[in-house]
């Protein structure tokens, strides 16, 4: 992965390259930020750059992409590049699961998705969606074993620990000890999304690199170039994706997904309005079968519609381009999203997304949210005051 092939993040790229040029690469760094911002791609590009044998070959300050080290990095098979990832037992690994047993699948997933992947898609890939995956004690013994060998081909051994918030409590002391007394010429690049779940002692032992959201312009550009959509569609998707490229790709891959989302959202809001509980239950059950990623996207889309309704309600304008037939619904619906409930809507949708990410049953999440929405849409500004 070359830096130039990563979407946006120019400032971070520059900063990372600078640490190499100035020879002050810290031995343990934590790449932290929300989903779909390219944290893993940046860490891999950084590792490749550090080990590139010919980084001064071109003046653009990137890895050369063609030296023996880069060629192996391009396929993620460099012998001094190691990945630690959350794993669990599955149908083929019955006990003591470690990253090594799953690395082939992980490489595949990364290369298929241009290095953008989520925990849920990883779980789906290895068929462990419903189990609690983690970075476990067996893994930490494995790390020690791996690092006890000298590096094969490059100056630095690099260990990328993906989703370090999934580190099990029993395994934490071992990893902390490794970070505290790292073997010579070894770099740890940790990656995490959920700040509150990372053990604080890990944070205190690493240098924090905050990865910001990808700018909308960059997402639009990438959608047009990589996914060949129109500028209009790319702009719509970028608005919903909110700096998350994985989400943008997901929305586009669904193709007709957006129209589908809109119609379903309208149907759902009608059920909430009439508080038709049996139908709400059927809806929740139905949508839960589509998988967590899809459920999250639908909720994100719902939030965009609600935000748009609020703006429309107060200014008469759209923040997103909606189709003519969609505007009809929005005009009727927008008075029900107002200052009395807009904050709560956003809070409740975000909580639902949070719960879906954390393996709460999506059917339950949608049922709960529907009942809350049923209450919220009956709130008007005057009622809220009284
Ligand atoms: Zn190179």
mmCIF file of C-alpha atoms and ligand atoms in Angstrom:
data_model
loop_
_atom_site.group_PDB
_atom_site.id
_atom_site.type_symbol
_atom_site.label_atom_id
_atom_site.label_comp_id
_atom_site.label_asym_id
_atom_site.label_seq_id
_atom_site.Cartn_x
_atom_site.Cartn_y
_atom_site.Cartn_z
ATOM 1 C CA UNK A 1 0.000 0.000 0.000
ATOM 2 C CA UNK A 2 1.481 3.314 -1.079
ATOM 3 C CA UNK A 3 0.507 6.482 0.748
ATOM 4 C CA UNK A 4 -0.643 8.044 -2.507
ATOM 5 C CA UNK A 5 -3.281 5.340 -2.954
ATOM 6 C CA UNK A 6 -4.985 6.093 0.348
ATOM 7 C CA UNK A 7 -8.009 8.369 0.225
ATOM 8 C CA UNK A 8 -7.456 11.813 1.764
ATOM 9 C CA UNK A 9 -5.613 12.105 5.118
ATOM 10 C CA UNK A 10 -2.851 14.257 3.611
ATOM 11 C CA UNK A 11 -1.781 15.756 6.898
ATOM 12 C CA UNK A 12 -1.400 12.412 8.673
ATOM 13 C CA UNK A 13 0.518 10.942 5.726
ATOM 14 C CA UNK A 14 2.922 13.851 5.793
ATOM 15 C CA UNK A 15 3.395 13.534 9.542
ATOM 16 C CA UNK A 16 4.116 9.801 9.318
ATOM 17 C CA UNK A 17 6.643 10.231 6.518
ATOM 18 C CA UNK A 18 8.300 12.982 8.485
ATOM 19 C CA UNK A 19 8.925 10.647 11.460
ATOM 20 C CA UNK A 20 10.799 8.288 9.142
ATOM 21 C CA UNK A 21 12.793 11.046 7.489
ATOM 22 C CA UNK A 22 13.744 12.491 10.860
ATOM 23 C CA UNK A 23 14.483 9.083 12.295
ATOM 24 C CA UNK A 24 12.095 9.377 15.232
ATOM 25 C CA UNK A 25 9.724 6.485 14.680
ATOM 26 C CA UNK A 26 8.186 5.637 18.032
ATOM 27 C CA UNK A 27 8.211 1.902 18.835
ATOM 28 C CA UNK A 28 4.504 1.712 19.778
ATOM 29 C CA UNK A 29 1.864 3.847 18.097
ATOM 30 C CA UNK A 30 -1.897 3.768 18.363
ATOM 31 C CA UNK A 31 -3.861 4.717 15.235
ATOM 32 C CA UNK A 32 -7.178 5.744 16.610
ATOM 33 C CA UNK A 33 -10.383 6.928 14.898
ATOM 34 C CA UNK A 34 -13.864 5.940 13.705
ATOM 35 C CA UNK A 35 -14.730 3.301 11.124
ATOM 36 C CA UNK A 36 -13.900 3.778 7.458
ATOM 37 C CA UNK A 37 -11.192 6.424 7.813
ATOM 38 C CA UNK A 38 -8.310 4.319 6.514
ATOM 39 C CA UNK A 39 -6.454 3.643 9.784
ATOM 40 C CA UNK A 40 -5.285 0.198 8.729
ATOM 41 C CA UNK A 41 -4.299 1.353 5.239
ATOM 42 C CA UNK A 42 -2.246 4.146 6.798
ATOM 43 C CA UNK A 43 -0.525 1.771 9.205
ATOM 44 C CA UNK A 44 0.346 -0.627 6.383
ATOM 45 C CA UNK A 45 1.593 2.185 4.137
ATOM 46 C CA UNK A 46 3.696 3.453 7.034
ATOM 47 C CA UNK A 47 5.164 -0.011 7.640
ATOM 48 C CA UNK A 48 5.899 -0.412 3.937
ATOM 49 C CA UNK A 49 7.544 3.012 3.819
ATOM 50 C CA UNK A 50 9.741 2.231 6.816
ATOM 51 C CA UNK A 51 10.971 -0.977 5.203
ATOM 52 C CA UNK A 52 11.113 0.212 1.588
ATOM 53 C CA UNK A 53 14.683 -0.115 0.346
ATOM 54 C CA UNK A 54 14.408 2.609 -2.205
ATOM 55 C CA UNK A 55 12.203 5.300 -0.752
ATOM 56 C CA UNK A 56 14.369 8.058 -2.132
ATOM 57 C CA UNK A 57 14.113 6.740 -5.643
ATOM 58 C CA UNK A 58 11.271 9.087 -6.441
ATOM 59 C CA UNK A 59 10.899 12.624 -5.270
ATOM 60 C CA UNK A 60 7.276 12.249 -4.213
ATOM 61 C CA UNK A 61 8.321 10.936 -0.808
ATOM 62 C CA UNK A 62 6.456 7.651 -0.986
ATOM 63 C CA UNK A 63 7.515 4.012 -0.979
ATOM 64 C CA UNK A 64 9.017 2.946 -4.295
ATOM 65 C CA UNK A 65 6.459 0.159 -4.806
ATOM 66 C CA UNK A 66 8.910 -1.975 -6.807
ATOM 67 C CA UNK A 67 11.770 -3.006 -4.505
ATOM 68 C CA UNK A 68 11.705 -6.598 -3.153
ATOM 69 C CA UNK A 69 10.313 -5.375 0.154
ATOM 70 C CA UNK A 70 7.524 -3.328 -1.471
ATOM 71 C CA UNK A 71 6.541 -6.192 -3.772
ATOM 72 C CA UNK A 72 5.965 -8.420 -0.744
ATOM 73 C CA UNK A 73 4.186 -5.651 1.071
ATOM 74 C CA UNK A 74 1.850 -5.158 -1.881
ATOM 75 C CA UNK A 75 0.641 -8.719 -1.337
ATOM 76 C CA UNK A 76 0.879 -8.471 2.465
ATOM 77 C CA UNK A 77 3.265 -11.417 2.551
ATOM 78 C CA UNK A 78 6.425 -9.750 3.819
ATOM 79 C CA UNK A 79 7.992 -12.117 6.382
ATOM 80 C CA UNK A 80 8.635 -9.267 8.817
ATOM 81 C CA UNK A 81 5.092 -7.921 8.700
ATOM 82 C CA UNK A 82 2.821 -9.562 11.254
ATOM 83 C CA UNK A 83 -0.860 -9.098 11.933
ATOM 84 C CA UNK A 84 -2.626 -9.699 15.208
ATOM 85 C CA UNK A 85 -6.390 -9.742 14.769
ATOM 86 C CA UNK A 86 -9.412 -10.686 16.880
ATOM 87 C CA UNK A 87 -10.243 -14.344 16.327
ATOM 88 C CA UNK A 88 -12.377 -17.072 17.797
ATOM 89 C CA UNK A 89 -12.958 -20.751 17.239
ATOM 90 C CA UNK A 90 -15.011 -21.615 14.150
ATOM 91 C CA UNK A 91 -15.868 -24.686 12.137
ATOM 92 C CA UNK A 92 -12.244 -25.303 11.113
ATOM 93 C CA UNK A 93 -10.330 -23.982 14.144
ATOM 94 C CA UNK A 94 -11.626 -25.882 17.156
ATOM 95 C CA UNK A 95 -9.272 -24.722 19.924
ATOM 96 C CA UNK A 96 -6.649 -22.129 20.895
ATOM 97 C CA UNK A 97 -7.373 -19.821 17.983
ATOM 98 C CA UNK A 98 -4.605 -17.417 16.962
ATOM 99 C CA UNK A 99 -4.180 -14.923 14.136
ATOM 100 C CA UNK A 100 -1.744 -17.177 12.313
ATOM 101 C CA UNK A 101 -4.517 -19.677 11.633
ATOM 102 C CA UNK A 102 -6.659 -16.986 10.035
ATOM 103 C CA UNK A 103 -4.100 -14.820 8.282
ATOM 104 C CA UNK A 104 -4.866 -16.124 4.798
ATOM 105 C CA UNK A 105 -8.499 -15.043 5.135
ATOM 106 C CA UNK A 106 -7.515 -11.711 6.587
ATOM 107 C CA UNK A 107 -5.156 -10.946 3.689
ATOM 108 C CA UNK A 108 -7.908 -11.863 1.275
ATOM 109 C CA UNK A 109 -10.393 -9.590 2.977
ATOM 110 C CA UNK A 110 -7.998 -6.638 2.947
ATOM 111 C CA UNK A 111 -6.997 -7.055 -0.674
ATOM 112 C CA UNK A 112 -10.611 -7.506 -1.781
ATOM 113 C CA UNK A 113 -11.714 -4.335 -0.018
ATOM 114 C CA UNK A 114 -8.808 -2.024 -0.687
ATOM 115 C CA UNK A 115 -7.753 -2.289 2.985
ATOM 116 C CA UNK A 116 -11.073 -0.952 4.237
ATOM 117 C CA UNK A 117 -12.813 -3.468 6.409
ATOM 118 C CA UNK A 118 -14.914 -3.609 9.564
ATOM 119 C CA UNK A 119 -14.962 -5.998 12.465
ATOM 120 C CA UNK A 120 -18.362 -7.295 11.403
ATOM 121 C CA UNK A 121 -17.251 -8.075 7.875
ATOM 122 C CA UNK A 122 -14.227 -9.846 9.347
ATOM 123 C CA UNK A 123 -16.471 -11.945 11.583
ATOM 124 C CA UNK A 124 -18.675 -12.751 8.621
ATOM 125 C CA UNK A 125 -15.635 -13.724 6.556
ATOM 126 C CA UNK A 126 -14.506 -16.380 9.036
ATOM 127 C CA UNK A 127 -17.967 -17.382 10.171
ATOM 128 C CA UNK A 128 -17.785 -16.221 13.775
ATOM 129 C CA UNK A 129 -20.350 -13.453 13.647
ATOM 130 C CA UNK A 130 -22.233 -14.485 16.739
ATOM 131 C CA UNK A 131 -19.281 -15.370 18.935
ATOM 132 C CA UNK A 132 -17.136 -13.107 21.034
ATOM 133 C CA UNK A 133 -13.881 -12.793 19.162
ATOM 134 C CA UNK A 134 -10.830 -11.391 20.840
ATOM 135 C CA UNK A 135 -7.081 -11.121 21.070
ATOM 136 C CA UNK A 136 -6.407 -13.878 23.574
ATOM 137 C CA UNK A 137 -3.623 -15.278 25.763
ATOM 138 C CA UNK A 138 -2.546 -17.865 23.187
ATOM 139 C CA UNK A 139 -1.995 -14.974 20.847
ATOM 140 C CA UNK A 140 0.333 -13.204 23.268
ATOM 141 C CA UNK A 141 2.510 -16.318 23.622
ATOM 142 C CA UNK A 142 2.550 -16.479 19.832
ATOM 143 C CA UNK A 143 3.664 -12.835 19.642
ATOM 144 C CA UNK A 144 6.601 -13.558 21.932
ATOM 145 C CA UNK A 145 7.575 -16.547 19.841
ATOM 146 C CA UNK A 146 7.331 -14.592 16.593
ATOM 147 C CA UNK A 147 9.389 -11.734 17.927
ATOM 148 C CA UNK A 148 12.090 -13.972 19.315
ATOM 149 C CA UNK A 149 13.268 -14.698 15.763
ATOM 150 C CA UNK A 150 15.452 -12.103 14.139
ATOM 151 C CA UNK A 151 13.950 -10.250 11.237
ATOM 152 C CA UNK A 152 14.294 -12.050 7.969
ATOM 153 C CA UNK A 153 14.807 -9.425 5.378
ATOM 154 C CA UNK A 154 14.310 -5.933 6.716
ATOM 155 C CA UNK A 155 15.614 -3.659 9.368
ATOM 156 C CA UNK A 156 12.368 -3.628 11.356
ATOM 157 C CA UNK A 157 9.877 -6.280 12.318
ATOM 158 C CA UNK A 158 6.473 -4.701 12.291
ATOM 159 C CA UNK A 159 3.492 -5.991 14.177
ATOM 160 C CA UNK A 160 0.114 -4.523 13.360
ATOM 161 C CA UNK A 161 -2.489 -5.160 16.062
ATOM 162 C CA UNK A 162 -5.906 -4.566 14.548
ATOM 163 C CA UNK A 163 -8.756 -3.589 16.873
ATOM 164 C CA UNK A 164 -6.751 -3.643 20.063
ATOM 165 C CA UNK A 165 -9.950 -2.888 22.017
ATOM 166 C CA UNK A 166 -10.704 -6.575 21.517
ATOM 167 C CA UNK A 167 -7.775 -7.527 23.734
ATOM 168 C CA UNK A 168 -9.004 -9.929 26.427
ATOM 169 C CA UNK A 169 -8.405 -8.931 30.022
ATOM 170 C CA UNK A 170 -6.418 -12.096 30.717
ATOM 171 C CA UNK A 171 -4.153 -11.337 27.775
ATOM 172 C CA UNK A 172 -3.598 -7.669 28.569
ATOM 173 C CA UNK A 173 -0.736 -8.013 31.103
ATOM 174 C CA UNK A 174 1.282 -10.059 28.619
ATOM 175 C CA UNK A 175 0.850 -7.565 25.818
ATOM 176 C CA UNK A 176 1.623 -4.664 28.140
ATOM 177 C CA UNK A 177 4.857 -6.316 29.159
ATOM 178 C CA UNK A 178 5.799 -6.763 25.515
ATOM 179 C CA UNK A 179 5.069 -3.108 24.791
ATOM 180 C CA UNK A 180 7.077 -2.062 27.816
ATOM 181 C CA UNK A 181 10.140 -4.120 26.972
ATOM 182 C CA UNK A 182 9.957 -4.419 23.215
ATOM 183 C CA UNK A 183 12.527 -6.543 21.413
ATOM 184 C CA UNK A 184 15.066 -4.547 19.466
ATOM 185 C CA UNK A 185 14.074 -3.187 16.052
ATOM 186 C CA UNK A 186 10.415 -4.025 16.496
ATOM 187 C CA UNK A 187 7.530 -1.655 15.864
ATOM 188 C CA UNK A 188 4.000 -2.046 17.119
ATOM 189 C CA UNK A 189 1.259 -0.282 15.215
ATOM 190 C CA UNK A 190 -1.999 -0.606 17.129
ATOM 191 C CA UNK A 191 -5.346 0.188 15.593
ATOM 192 C CA UNK A 192 -8.542 0.983 17.464
ATOM 193 C CA UNK A 193 -11.988 2.500 17.023
ATOM 194 C CA UNK A 194 -13.638 2.489 20.436
ATOM 195 C CA UNK A 195 -11.707 4.690 22.803
ATOM 196 C CA UNK A 196 -13.671 3.769 25.913
ATOM 197 C CA UNK A 197 -12.922 0.096 25.390
ATOM 198 C CA UNK A 198 -9.150 0.335 25.163
ATOM 199 C CA UNK A 199 -7.397 -0.518 28.372
ATOM 200 C CA UNK A 200 -5.954 2.740 29.705
ATOM 201 C CA UNK A 201 -2.539 1.232 30.336
ATOM 202 C CA UNK A 202 -2.306 0.482 26.609
ATOM 203 C CA UNK A 203 -3.034 4.084 25.803
ATOM 204 C CA UNK A 204 -0.385 5.282 28.229
ATOM 205 C CA UNK A 205 2.247 3.071 26.616
ATOM 206 C CA UNK A 206 1.662 4.188 23.052
ATOM 207 C CA UNK A 207 1.951 7.330 21.016
ATOM 208 C CA UNK A 208 -1.526 8.347 19.941
ATOM 209 C CA UNK A 209 -2.188 9.179 16.286
ATOM 210 C CA UNK A 210 -5.711 10.492 15.881
ATOM 211 C CA UNK A 211 -7.174 9.745 12.466
ATOM 212 C CA UNK A 212 -9.857 12.292 11.509
ATOM 213 C CA UNK A 213 -12.917 11.696 9.312
ATOM 214 C CA UNK A 214 -12.166 11.672 5.591
ATOM 215 C CA UNK A 215 -13.305 14.943 4.044
ATOM 216 C CA UNK A 216 -16.454 14.813 1.908
ATOM 217 C CA UNK A 217 -14.568 16.092 -1.162
ATOM 218 C CA UNK A 218 -12.120 13.205 -0.913
ATOM 219 C CA UNK A 219 -14.920 10.664 -0.508
ATOM 220 C CA UNK A 220 -16.710 12.100 -3.529
ATOM 221 C CA UNK A 221 -13.521 11.939 -5.588
ATOM 222 C CA UNK A 222 -12.828 8.342 -4.517
ATOM 223 C CA UNK A 223 -16.403 7.229 -5.238
ATOM 224 C CA UNK A 224 -16.218 8.663 -8.745
ATOM 225 C CA UNK A 225 -12.752 7.225 -9.468
ATOM 226 C CA UNK A 226 -13.002 3.831 -7.807
ATOM 227 C CA UNK A 227 -16.703 3.050 -8.024
ATOM 228 C CA UNK A 228 -17.552 4.936 -11.217
ATOM 229 C CA UNK A 229 -20.678 6.683 -9.959
ATOM 230 C CA UNK A 230 -21.948 10.096 -11.022
ATOM 231 C CA UNK A 231 -20.880 13.182 -9.094
ATOM 232 C CA UNK A 232 -24.452 13.623 -7.912
ATOM 233 C CA UNK A 233 -24.687 10.128 -6.497
ATOM 234 C CA UNK A 234 -21.221 10.426 -4.960
ATOM 235 C CA UNK A 235 -22.252 13.656 -3.218
ATOM 236 C CA UNK A 236 -25.383 12.051 -1.817
ATOM 237 C CA UNK A 237 -23.443 9.055 -0.567
ATOM 238 C CA UNK A 238 -20.720 11.236 0.983
ATOM 239 C CA UNK A 239 -23.351 13.169 2.889
ATOM 240 C CA UNK A 240 -24.751 9.994 4.443
ATOM 241 C CA UNK A 241 -21.366 8.335 4.948
ATOM 242 C CA UNK A 242 -20.104 11.167 7.162
ATOM 243 C CA UNK A 243 -16.371 10.642 6.627
ATOM 244 C CA UNK A 244 -16.619 6.846 6.561
ATOM 245 C CA UNK A 245 -15.468 5.397 3.231
ATOM 246 C CA UNK A 246 -16.535 1.850 4.106
ATOM 247 C CA UNK A 247 -20.040 3.168 4.519
ATOM 248 C CA UNK A 248 -19.859 5.022 1.191
ATOM 249 C CA UNK A 249 -18.812 1.840 -0.613
ATOM 250 C CA UNK A 250 -21.536 -0.104 1.110
ATOM 251 C CA UNK A 251 -24.181 2.397 0.043
ATOM 252 C CA UNK A 252 -23.030 2.355 -3.568
ATOM 253 C CA UNK A 253 -22.716 -1.422 -3.768
ATOM 254 C CA UNK A 254 -26.308 -1.734 -2.790
ATOM 255 C CA UNK A 255 -27.071 -0.021 -6.074
ATOM 256 C CA UNK A 256 -30.739 0.638 -5.905
ATOM 257 C CA UNK A 257 -30.259 0.515 -2.161
ATOM 258 C CA UNK A 258 -31.005 4.144 -1.572
ATOM 259 C CA UNK A 259 -34.430 4.101 -3.158
ATOM 260 C CA UNK A 260 -35.080 0.920 -1.280
ATOM 261 C CA UNK A 261 -33.987 2.577 1.948
ATOM 262 C CA UNK A 262 -36.229 5.523 1.332
ATOM 263 C CA UNK A 263 -39.342 3.434 0.693
ATOM 264 C CA UNK A 264 -38.654 1.268 3.703
ATOM 265 C CA UNK A 265 -38.008 4.267 5.889
ATOM 266 C CA UNK A 266 -41.364 5.746 4.852
ATOM 267 C CA UNK A 267 -43.124 2.447 5.570
ATOM 268 C CA UNK A 268 -41.404 2.183 8.938
ATOM 269 C CA UNK A 269 -42.328 5.713 9.987
ATOM 270 C CA UNK A 270 -45.960 4.981 9.062
ATOM 271 C CA UNK A 271 -45.937 1.903 11.300
ATOM 272 C CA UNK A 272 -44.484 3.973 14.131
ATOM 273 C CA UNK A 273 -47.083 6.682 13.629
ATOM 274 C CA UNK A 274 -49.978 4.201 13.848
ATOM 275 C CA UNK A 275 -48.181 2.231 16.617
ATOM 276 C CA UNK A 276 -49.101 -0.975 14.826
ATOM 277 C CA UNK A 277 -47.169 -3.283 17.168
ATOM 278 C CA UNK A 278 -47.631 -6.617 15.340
ATOM 279 C CA UNK A 279 -46.459 -5.010 12.093
ATOM 280 C CA UNK A 280 -43.597 -3.257 13.877
ATOM 281 C CA UNK A 281 -42.502 -6.632 15.235
ATOM 282 C CA UNK A 282 -42.694 -8.176 11.774
ATOM 283 C CA UNK A 283 -40.676 -5.266 10.329
ATOM 284 C CA UNK A 284 -37.993 -5.589 13.034
ATOM 285 C CA UNK A 285 -37.744 -9.296 12.479
ATOM 286 C CA UNK A 286 -37.507 -8.903 8.712
ATOM 287 C CA UNK A 287 -34.841 -6.193 8.730
ATOM 288 C CA UNK A 288 -32.718 -8.017 11.322
ATOM 289 C CA UNK A 289 -32.124 -10.804 8.784
ATOM 290 C CA UNK A 290 -30.166 -8.460 6.539
ATOM 291 C CA UNK A 291 -27.068 -8.377 8.710
ATOM 292 C CA UNK A 292 -25.527 -5.797 10.982
ATOM 293 C CA UNK A 293 -23.687 -3.772 8.344
ATOM 294 C CA UNK A 294 -26.833 -3.289 6.354
ATOM 295 C CA UNK A 295 -28.830 -2.430 9.482
ATOM 296 C CA UNK A 296 -26.281 0.212 10.439
ATOM 297 C CA UNK A 297 -26.427 1.770 6.982
ATOM 298 C CA UNK A 298 -30.192 1.898 7.090
ATOM 299 C CA UNK A 299 -30.116 3.693 10.441
ATOM 300 C CA UNK A 300 -27.474 6.092 9.163
ATOM 301 C CA UNK A 301 -29.677 6.799 6.185
ATOM 302 C CA UNK A 302 -32.636 7.326 8.532
ATOM 303 C CA UNK A 303 -30.629 9.919 10.442
ATOM 304 C CA UNK A 304 -29.866 11.767 7.221
ATOM 305 C CA UNK A 305 -33.568 11.872 6.337
ATOM 306 C CA UNK A 306 -34.439 13.130 9.815
ATOM 307 C CA UNK A 307 -31.722 15.791 9.697
ATOM 308 C CA UNK A 308 -33.029 16.865 6.336
ATOM 309 C CA UNK A 309 -36.583 17.067 7.706
ATOM 310 C CA UNK A 310 -35.432 19.320 10.521
ATOM 311 C CA UNK A 311 -33.635 21.686 8.171
ATOM 312 C CA UNK A 312 -36.596 21.643 5.770
ATOM 313 C CA UNK A 313 -38.975 22.347 8.609
ATOM 314 C CA UNK A 314 -37.140 25.507 9.601
ATOM 315 C CA UNK A 315 -35.669 26.774 6.332
ATOM 316 C CA UNK A 316 -37.778 25.128 3.625
ATOM 317 C CA UNK A 317 -34.556 23.892 1.985
ATOM 318 C CA UNK A 318 -33.045 20.439 1.431
ATOM 319 C CA UNK A 319 -29.593 19.600 2.706
ATOM 320 C CA UNK A 320 -29.463 16.573 0.461
ATOM 321 C CA UNK A 321 -30.829 16.156 -3.020
ATOM 322 C CA UNK A 322 -33.983 14.095 -2.781
ATOM 323 C CA UNK A 323 -36.044 12.982 -5.735
ATOM 324 C CA UNK A 324 -39.289 14.704 -6.592
ATOM 325 C CA UNK A 325 -41.438 11.809 -5.371
ATOM 326 C CA UNK A 326 -39.451 11.672 -2.137
ATOM 327 C CA UNK A 327 -39.884 15.358 -1.463
ATOM 328 C CA UNK A 328 -43.648 14.831 -1.263
ATOM 329 C CA UNK A 329 -43.227 12.595 1.765
ATOM 330 C CA UNK A 330 -40.579 14.826 3.310
ATOM 331 C CA UNK A 331 -42.763 17.906 3.126
ATOM 332 C CA UNK A 332 -45.545 16.115 4.970
ATOM 333 C CA UNK A 333 -43.236 14.437 7.455
ATOM 334 C CA UNK A 334 -40.863 17.291 8.262
ATOM 335 C CA UNK A 335 -43.175 19.101 10.750
ATOM 336 C CA UNK A 336 -42.865 16.030 12.960
ATOM 337 C CA UNK A 337 -39.134 16.562 13.320
ATOM 338 C CA UNK A 338 -38.664 19.718 15.295
ATOM 339 C CA UNK A 339 -36.767 21.301 18.166
ATOM 340 C CA UNK A 340 -38.760 19.241 20.673
ATOM 341 C CA UNK A 341 -37.502 15.891 19.441
ATOM 342 C CA UNK A 342 -34.634 16.312 16.955
ATOM 343 C CA UNK A 343 -31.942 15.858 19.606
ATOM 344 C CA UNK A 344 -33.631 12.741 20.949
ATOM 345 C CA UNK A 345 -34.020 11.265 17.464
ATOM 346 C CA UNK A 346 -30.329 11.591 16.817
ATOM 347 C CA UNK A 347 -29.443 10.209 20.259
ATOM 348 C CA UNK A 348 -31.745 7.208 19.879
ATOM 349 C CA UNK A 349 -30.546 6.349 16.359
ATOM 350 C CA UNK A 350 -26.915 6.612 17.479
ATOM 351 C CA UNK A 351 -27.612 4.366 20.466
ATOM 352 C CA UNK A 352 -29.251 1.830 18.170
ATOM 353 C CA UNK A 353 -26.163 1.819 15.909
ATOM 354 C CA UNK A 354 -23.961 1.452 18.990
ATOM 355 C CA UNK A 355 -25.969 -1.548 20.174
ATOM 356 C CA UNK A 356 -25.935 -3.191 16.756
ATOM 357 C CA UNK A 357 -22.144 -2.846 16.651
ATOM 358 C CA UNK A 358 -21.977 -4.526 20.040
ATOM 359 C CA UNK A 359 -23.916 -7.603 19.081
ATOM 360 C CA UNK A 360 -27.267 -6.772 20.662
ATOM 361 C CA UNK A 361 -29.946 -8.569 18.629
ATOM 362 C CA UNK A 362 -30.903 -6.204 15.747
ATOM 363 C CA UNK A 363 -34.529 -7.358 15.989
ATOM 364 C CA UNK A 364 -34.693 -6.112 19.584
ATOM 365 C CA UNK A 365 -32.896 -2.897 18.701
ATOM 366 C CA UNK A 366 -35.390 -2.080 15.926
ATOM 367 C CA UNK A 367 -38.367 -2.979 18.074
ATOM 368 C CA UNK A 368 -37.181 -0.728 20.918
ATOM 369 C CA UNK A 369 -36.289 2.087 18.566
ATOM 370 C CA UNK A 370 -39.660 1.853 16.803
ATOM 371 C CA UNK A 371 -41.524 2.244 20.076
ATOM 372 C CA UNK A 372 -39.370 5.232 21.012
ATOM 373 C CA UNK A 373 -39.892 6.799 17.580
ATOM 374 C CA UNK A 374 -43.641 6.245 17.986
ATOM 375 C CA UNK A 375 -43.501 8.443 21.098
ATOM 376 C CA UNK A 376 -41.097 11.015 19.662
ATOM 377 C CA UNK A 377 -43.042 11.798 16.499
ATOM 378 C CA UNK A 378 -46.050 12.763 18.575
ATOM 379 C CA UNK A 379 -44.007 15.462 20.333
ATOM 380 C CA UNK A 380 -44.496 19.010 19.059
ATOM 381 C CA UNK A 381 -42.617 22.100 20.198
ATOM 382 C CA UNK A 382 -45.656 23.390 22.148
ATOM 383 C CA UNK A 383 -46.159 20.064 23.906
ATOM 384 C CA UNK A 384 -42.529 19.973 24.869
ATOM 385 C CA UNK A 385 -42.823 23.360 26.580
ATOM 386 C CA UNK A 386 -45.978 22.490 28.539
HETATM 387 ZN ZN1 LIG B 1 10.215 -0.062 -1.984
#
